[in-house]
Amino acid sequence: MSKNTLSITDNRTGQTYEIPIIDGVIRTMDLRQIKTGPDDFGLMGYDPAYMNTASCRSAITYIDGDRGILHYRGYPVEQLAEKSTYLEVAYLLIHGELPTPQQLEQWVAEITMHTMLHENLRTFIDGFRYDAHPMGMFISTIAALSTFYPEAKEVDDRQIRMQNVIRLIAKVPTIAAWSYRHRQGFPLVYPDNSLSFAGNLLSMVKKMTELRYTPNPVLERALDVLFILHADHEQNCSASVMRSTGSSRVDPYSAVAAASAALYGPLHGGANEAVLRMLTEIGHVNNVPAFIKEVKEGKGGKRLMGFGHRVYKNYDPRAKVIKQLADQVFEVTGRNPLLDVALELERIALQDDYFISRKLYPNVDFYSGLIYQAIGFPVDMFPVLFAIPRTSGWLAQWLEMLDDSEQKIARPRQVYIGVGRRDYPADRPPAYRGPLSATATSR
Ligand code: CMC
């Protein structure tokens, strides 16, 4: 008869252990009982980069990487991209269910009411060098927000928690836009609360001398759909940083700043920026075969940016939606000439054995940058545009972590491989010779 357990025989001792399997996993703490003797610490799992370790039980986002499936709270992301709005999706991620019309109205009103930033943040942003990377400004300004809302550290108070969740979702577009305007040397634009979430971002980014900026509805919707697609992606690098940092019970501004820093890297949210730089470097479809050859030869660690994913071993479902979205955007903005390079890269890569055997398919970042560029964003704004919607996902992960009675401060173990105990050399002059040193007191 089948049992939901795992039998392990320790060949060092000949002892057999039976470990429960629940939801397809074993608890690595159950391995700790496996010892060679009373002084043995017990067996641990070794899993660099968490390749096969679940760090939480989560009800937010479901991914089936082999089949290319992504659900938020059970809803397929393609359906949400077609029928929902980013703010409705943010509500879904945070609260677990789609809002009623009244709940949605109140949620949108609350977020809209909190789009303004404290005036001191103008001076704060002004302190950055004229050419500062907007993501550096974004991360630092979010961290600075914790000093404006010191009560946010009361993370066990549900009301305070939710108030700061709303503030964060509402303020990230303003911080993003102001980082961009500072970089461009343009005057900062205040939020226009009569516009939608995406429309207001476009206004704060693009408005010049006109009294009121009216966003193009196609571009406004395209941006909103991109926000839906980027809102959450379960336990990726930045989400686990959010949970890890939040597990120390720090305020959510500091935790979102940490998660944003993780997102900044070129292997994560910085990849869309790297894709555009790569497409620009390739420049023309004729140069694609030579580029692919260099990637396959691993020259200088070169990778096909926007391809491959730790979880998806199939076409990223988000990339499919984005590819369709690109056509609608290009009808308004004109075709991005780099699209041809991207299409040719995809065409060649998808029939090349190197990419097929490693299950490397386009991911979310492969086409999103082309759309951002067509809308008029410079490449260094791309990771910031990723961070805006991901804030709601990080916060949903953070809230779930705080309510999970099994979670404690995150603290991985290590396998120590350094030298054993040794004494500071007696014949070495001590580096510290101050008043508290043994040599000084004995003098
Ligand atoms: N181009 C060429 N080869 C690749 C690529 C790529 N983009 N990605 C993986 N490989 C190769 C890699 O060299 C390795 O080959 P081998 O077995 O011969 O050593 C094999 O595929 C497995 O790669 P890996 O690095 O072990 O896979 P990983 O799961 O650790 O990395 C990844 C996942 C996303 C970091 C990686 O695929 C990558 O660097 N992609 C390019 C950057 C990118 O587009 N990142 C955005 C990810 S999606 C947005 C997000 O969720 O943040």
JSON list of N, CA, C and O in Angstrom, two decimals, residues 265-295:
[
{"chain": "A", "resi": 265, "resn": "GLY", "atom": "N", "xyz": [19.31, 44.02, -10.77]},
{"chain": "A", "resi": 265, "resn": "GLY", "atom": "CA", "xyz": [20.38, 43.24, -11.41]},
{"chain": "A", "resi": 265, "resn": "GLY", "atom": "C", "xyz": [20.02, 42.79, -12.82]},
{"chain": "A", "resi": 265, "resn": "GLY", "atom": "O", "xyz": [18.85, 42.54, -13.13]},
{"chain": "A", "resi": 266, "resn": "PRO", "atom": "N", "xyz": [21.03, 42.67, -13.70]},
{"chain": "A", "resi": 266, "resn": "PRO", "atom": "CA", "xyz": [20.76, 42.31, -15.10]},
{"chain": "A", "resi": 266, "resn": "PRO", "atom": "C", "xyz": [20.21, 40.90, -15.31]},
{"chain": "A", "resi": 266, "resn": "PRO", "atom": "O", "xyz": [19.65, 40.63, -16.36]},
{"chain": "A", "resi": 267, "resn": "LEU", "atom": "N", "xyz": [20.33, 40.03, -14.29]},
{"chain": "A", "resi": 267, "resn": "LEU", "atom": "CA", "xyz": [19.74, 38.70, -14.47]},
{"chain": "A", "resi": 267, "resn": "LEU", "atom": "C", "xyz": [18.29, 38.67, -14.03]},
{"chain": "A", "resi": 267, "resn": "LEU", "atom": "O", "xyz": [17.61, 37.66, -14.15]},
{"chain": "A", "resi": 268, "resn": "HIS", "atom": "N", "xyz": [17.81, 39.80, -13.49]},
{"chain": "A", "resi": 268, "resn": "HIS", "atom": "CA", "xyz": [16.42, 39.83, -12.99]},
{"chain": "A", "resi": 268, "resn": "HIS", "atom": "C", "xyz": [15.70, 40.97, -13.73]},
{"chain": "A", "resi": 268, "resn": "HIS", "atom": "O", "xyz": [15.60, 40.93, -14.96]},
{"chain": "A", "resi": 269, "resn": "GLY", "atom": "N", "xyz": [15.27, 42.00, -13.01]},
{"chain": "A", "resi": 269, "resn": "GLY", "atom": "CA", "xyz": [14.49, 43.07, -13.67]},
{"chain": "A", "resi": 269, "resn": "GLY", "atom": "C", "xyz": [15.31, 43.97, -14.55]},
{"chain": "A", "resi": 269, "resn": "GLY", "atom": "O", "xyz": [14.76, 44.75, -15.34]},
{"chain": "A", "resi": 270, "resn": "GLY", "atom": "N", "xyz": [16.64, 43.89, -14.41]},
{"chain": "A", "resi": 270, "resn": "GLY", "atom": "CA", "xyz": [17.49, 44.70, -15.28]},
{"chain": "A", "resi": 270, "resn": "GLY", "atom": "C", "xyz": [17.64, 44.07, -16.65]},
{"chain": "A", "resi": 270, "resn": "GLY", "atom": "O", "xyz": [18.28, 44.64, -17.54]},
{"chain": "A", "resi": 271, "resn": "ALA", "atom": "N", "xyz": [17.04, 42.88, -16.84]},
{"chain": "A", "resi": 271, "resn": "ALA", "atom": "CA", "xyz": [17.24, 42.17, -18.12]},
{"chain": "A", "resi": 271, "resn": "ALA", "atom": "C", "xyz": [16.60, 42.91, -19.29]},
{"chain": "A", "resi": 271, "resn": "ALA", "atom": "O", "xyz": [17.14, 42.88, -20.40]},
{"chain": "A", "resi": 272, "resn": "ASN", "atom": "N", "xyz": [15.46, 43.60, -19.05]},
{"chain": "A", "resi": 272, "resn": "ASN", "atom": "CA", "xyz": [14.82, 44.29, -20.19]},
{"chain": "A", "resi": 272, "resn": "ASN", "atom": "C", "xyz": [15.71, 45.41, -20.72]},
{"chain": "A", "resi": 272, "resn": "ASN", "atom": "O", "xyz": [15.77, 45.66, -21.92]},
{"chain": "A", "resi": 273, "resn": "GLU", "atom": "N", "xyz": [16.44, 46.04, -19.79]},
{"chain": "A", "resi": 273, "resn": "GLU", "atom": "CA", "xyz": [17.41, 47.07, -20.20]},
{"chain": "A", "resi": 273, "resn": "GLU", "atom": "C", "xyz": [18.53, 46.39, -21.01]},
{"chain": "A", "resi": 273, "resn": "GLU", "atom": "O", "xyz": [18.94, 46.87, -22.08]},
{"chain": "A", "resi": 274, "resn": "ALA", "atom": "N", "xyz": [18.98, 45.24, -20.48]},
{"chain": "A", "resi": 274, "resn": "ALA", "atom": "CA", "xyz": [20.08, 44.52, -21.15]},
{"chain": "A", "resi": 274, "resn": "ALA", "atom": "C", "xyz": [19.64, 44.03, -22.53]},
{"chain": "A", "resi": 274, "resn": "ALA", "atom": "O", "xyz": [20.45, 44.00, -23.47]},
{"chain": "A", "resi": 275, "resn": "VAL", "atom": "N", "xyz": [18.35, 43.67, -22.69]},
{"chain": "A", "resi": 275, "resn": "VAL", "atom": "CA", "xyz": [17.85, 43.21, -23.99]},
{"chain": "A", "resi": 275, "resn": "VAL", "atom": "C", "xyz": [17.98, 44.33, -25.02]},
{"chain": "A", "resi": 275, "resn": "VAL", "atom": "O", "xyz": [18.48, 44.13, -26.12]},
{"chain": "A", "resi": 276, "resn": "LEU", "atom": "N", "xyz": [17.54, 45.52, -24.61]},
{"chain": "A", "resi": 276, "resn": "LEU", "atom": "CA", "xyz": [17.59, 46.65, -25.56]},
{"chain": "A", "resi": 276, "resn": "LEU", "atom": "C", "xyz": [19.02, 47.00, -25.94]},
{"chain": "A", "resi": 276, "resn": "LEU", "atom": "O", "xyz": [19.32, 47.29, -27.09]},
{"chain": "A", "resi": 277, "resn": "ARG", "atom": "N", "xyz": [19.92, 46.94, -24.95]},
{"chain": "A", "resi": 277, "resn": "ARG", "atom": "CA", "xyz": [21.33, 47.23, -25.25]},
{"chain": "A", "resi": 277, "resn": "ARG", "atom": "C", "xyz": [21.86, 46.17, -26.21]},
{"chain": "A", "resi": 277, "resn": "ARG", "atom": "O", "xyz": [22.62, 46.47, -27.13]},
{"chain": "A", "resi": 278, "resn": "MET", "atom": "N", "xyz": [21.46, 44.92, -25.99]},
{"chain": "A", "resi": 278, "resn": "MET", "atom": "CA", "xyz": [21.90, 43.83, -26.86]},
{"chain": "A", "resi": 278, "resn": "MET", "atom": "C", "xyz": [21.36, 44.04, -28.28]},
{"chain": "A", "resi": 278, "resn": "MET", "atom": "O", "xyz": [22.11, 43.93, -29.27]},
{"chain": "A", "resi": 279, "resn": "LEU", "atom": "N", "xyz": [20.05, 44.35, -28.39]},
{"chain": "A", "resi": 279, "resn": "LEU", "atom": "CA", "xyz": [19.46, 44.53, -29.73]},
{"chain": "A", "resi": 279, "resn": "LEU", "atom": "C", "xyz": [20.13, 45.71, -30.45]},
{"chain": "A", "resi": 279, "resn": "LEU", "atom": "O", "xyz": [20.40, 45.64, -31.64]},
{"chain": "A", "resi": 280, "resn": "THR", "atom": "N", "xyz": [20.44, 46.76, -29.69]},
{"chain": "A", "resi": 280, "resn": "THR", "atom": "CA", "xyz": [21.10, 47.93, -30.29]},
{"chain": "A", "resi": 280, "resn": "THR", "atom": "C", "xyz": [22.50, 47.54, -30.75]},
{"chain": "A", "resi": 280, "resn": "THR", "atom": "O", "xyz": [22.93, 47.95, -31.84]},
{"chain": "A", "resi": 281, "resn": "GLU", "atom": "N", "xyz": [23.19, 46.73, -29.93]},
{"chain": "A", "resi": 281, "resn": "GLU", "atom": "CA", "xyz": [24.54, 46.30, -30.30]},
{"chain": "A", "resi": 281, "resn": "GLU", "atom": "C", "xyz": [24.50, 45.44, -31.57]},
{"chain": "A", "resi": 281, "resn": "GLU", "atom": "O", "xyz": [25.33, 45.62, -32.48]},
{"chain": "A", "resi": 282, "resn": "ILE", "atom": "N", "xyz": [23.51, 44.58, -31.67]},
{"chain": "A", "resi": 282, "resn": "ILE", "atom": "CA", "xyz": [23.40, 43.73, -32.88]},
{"chain": "A", "resi": 282, "resn": "ILE", "atom": "C", "xyz": [23.06, 44.62, -34.09]},
{"chain": "A", "resi": 282, "resn": "ILE", "atom": "O", "xyz": [23.64, 44.45, -35.18]},
{"chain": "A", "resi": 283, "resn": "GLY", "atom": "N", "xyz": [22.10, 45.51, -33.89]},
{"chain": "A", "resi": 283, "resn": "GLY", "atom": "CA", "xyz": [21.86, 46.57, -34.87]},
{"chain": "A", "resi": 283, "resn": "GLY", "atom": "C", "xyz": [21.07, 46.19, -36.11]},
{"chain": "A", "resi": 283, "resn": "GLY", "atom": "O", "xyz": [20.25, 46.95, -36.56]},
{"chain": "A", "resi": 284, "resn": "HIS", "atom": "N", "xyz": [21.36, 45.03, -36.69]},
{"chain": "A", "resi": 284, "resn": "HIS", "atom": "CA", "xyz": [20.73, 44.67, -37.97]},
{"chain": "A", "resi": 284, "resn": "HIS", "atom": "C", "xyz": [20.52, 43.16, -38.02]},
{"chain": "A", "resi": 284, "resn": "HIS", "atom": "O", "xyz": [21.34, 42.40, -37.48]},
{"chain": "A", "resi": 285, "resn": "VAL", "atom": "N", "xyz": [19.45, 42.74, -38.72]},
{"chain": "A", "resi": 285, "resn": "VAL", "atom": "CA", "xyz": [19.16, 41.29, -38.81]},
{"chain": "A", "resi": 285, "resn": "VAL", "atom": "C", "xyz": [20.35, 40.49, -39.38]},
{"chain": "A", "resi": 285, "resn": "VAL", "atom": "O", "xyz": [20.58, 39.35, -38.99]},
{"chain": "A", "resi": 286, "resn": "ASN", "atom": "N", "xyz": [21.11, 41.12, -40.26]},
{"chain": "A", "resi": 286, "resn": "ASN", "atom": "CA", "xyz": [22.25, 40.40, -40.86]},
{"chain": "A", "resi": 286, "resn": "ASN", "atom": "C", "xyz": [23.29, 39.99, -39.82]},
{"chain": "A", "resi": 286, "resn": "ASN", "atom": "O", "xyz": [24.07, 39.06, -40.04]},
{"chain": "A", "resi": 287, "resn": "ASN", "atom": "N", "xyz": [23.32, 40.71, -38.69]},
{"chain": "A", "resi": 287, "resn": "ASN", "atom": "CA", "xyz": [24.34, 40.42, -37.67]},
{"chain": "A", "resi": 287, "resn": "ASN", "atom": "C", "xyz": [23.88, 39.36, -36.66]},
{"chain": "A", "resi": 287, "resn": "ASN", "atom": "O", "xyz": [24.64, 38.99, -35.76]},
{"chain": "A", "resi": 288, "resn": "VAL", "atom": "N", "xyz": [22.62, 38.92, -36.82]},
{"chain": "A", "resi": 288, "resn": "VAL", "atom": "CA", "xyz": [22.06, 37.99, -35.83]},
{"chain": "A", "resi": 288, "resn": "VAL", "atom": "C", "xyz": [22.81, 36.65, -35.79]},
{"chain": "A", "resi": 288, "resn": "VAL", "atom": "O", "xyz": [23.20, 36.18, -34.70]},
{"chain": "A", "resi": 289, "resn": "PRO", "atom": "N", "xyz": [23.08, 35.99, -36.95]},
{"chain": "A", "resi": 289, "resn": "PRO", "atom": "CA", "xyz": [23.75, 34.68, -36.87]},
{"chain": "A", "resi": 289, "resn": "PRO", "atom": "C", "xyz": [25.10, 34.75, -36.15]},
{"chain": "A", "resi": 289, "resn": "PRO", "atom": "O", "xyz": [25.42, 33.88, -35.33]},
{"chain": "A", "resi": 290, "resn": "ALA", "atom": "N", "xyz": [25.87, 35.80, -36.41]},
{"chain": "A", "resi": 290, "resn": "ALA", "atom": "CA", "xyz": [27.19, 35.93, -35.76]},
{"chain": "A", "resi": 290, "resn": "ALA", "atom": "C", "xyz": [27.01, 36.09, -34.25]},
{"chain": "A", "resi": 290, "resn": "ALA", "atom": "O", "xyz": [27.78, 35.53, -33.46]},
{"chain": "A", "resi": 291, "resn": "PHE", "atom": "N", "xyz": [25.98, 36.84, -33.87]},
{"chain": "A", "resi": 291, "resn": "PHE", "atom": "CA", "xyz": [25.74, 37.06, -32.43]},
{"chain": "A", "resi": 291, "resn": "PHE", "atom": "C", "xyz": [25.36, 35.74, -31.75]},
{"chain": "A", "resi": 291, "resn": "PHE", "atom": "O", "xyz": [25.88, 35.39, -30.69]},
{"chain": "A", "resi": 292, "resn": "ILE", "atom": "N", "xyz": [24.46, 34.99, -32.40]},
{"chain": "A", "resi": 292, "resn": "ILE", "atom": "CA", "xyz": [24.02, 33.70, -31.84]},
{"chain": "A", "resi": 292, "resn": "ILE", "atom": "C", "xyz": [25.24, 32.77, -31.69]},
{"chain": "A", "resi": 292, "resn": "ILE", "atom": "O", "xyz": [25.37, 32.06, -30.69]},
{"chain": "A", "resi": 293, "resn": "LYS", "atom": "N", "xyz": [26.13, 32.81, -32.67]},
{"chain": "A", "resi": 293, "resn": "LYS", "atom": "CA", "xyz": [27.33, 31.96, -32.64]},
{"chain": "A", "resi": 293, "resn": "LYS", "atom": "C", "xyz": [28.17, 32.31, -31.39]},
{"chain": "A", "resi": 293, "resn": "LYS", "atom": "O", "xyz": [28.61, 31.42, -30.66]},
{"chain": "A", "resi": 294, "resn": "GLU", "atom": "N", "xyz": [28.34, 33.62, -31.16]},
{"chain": "A", "resi": 294, "resn": "GLU", "atom": "CA", "xyz": [29.14, 34.05, -30.00]},
{"chain": "A", "resi": 294, "resn": "GLU", "atom": "C", "xyz": [28.49, 33.59, -28.69]},
{"chain": "A", "resi": 294, "resn": "GLU", "atom": "O", "xyz": [29.17, 33.17, -27.76]},
{"chain": "A", "resi": 295, "resn": "VAL", "atom": "N", "xyz": [27.16, 33.68, -28.63]},
{"chain": "A", "resi": 295, "resn": "VAL", "atom": "CA", "xyz": [26.46, 33.25, -27.42]},
{"chain": "A", "resi": 295, "resn": "VAL", "atom": "C", "xyz": [26.70, 31.76, -27.20]},
{"chain": "A", "resi": 295, "resn": "VAL", "atom": "O", "xyz": [27.03, 31.32, -26.09]}
]
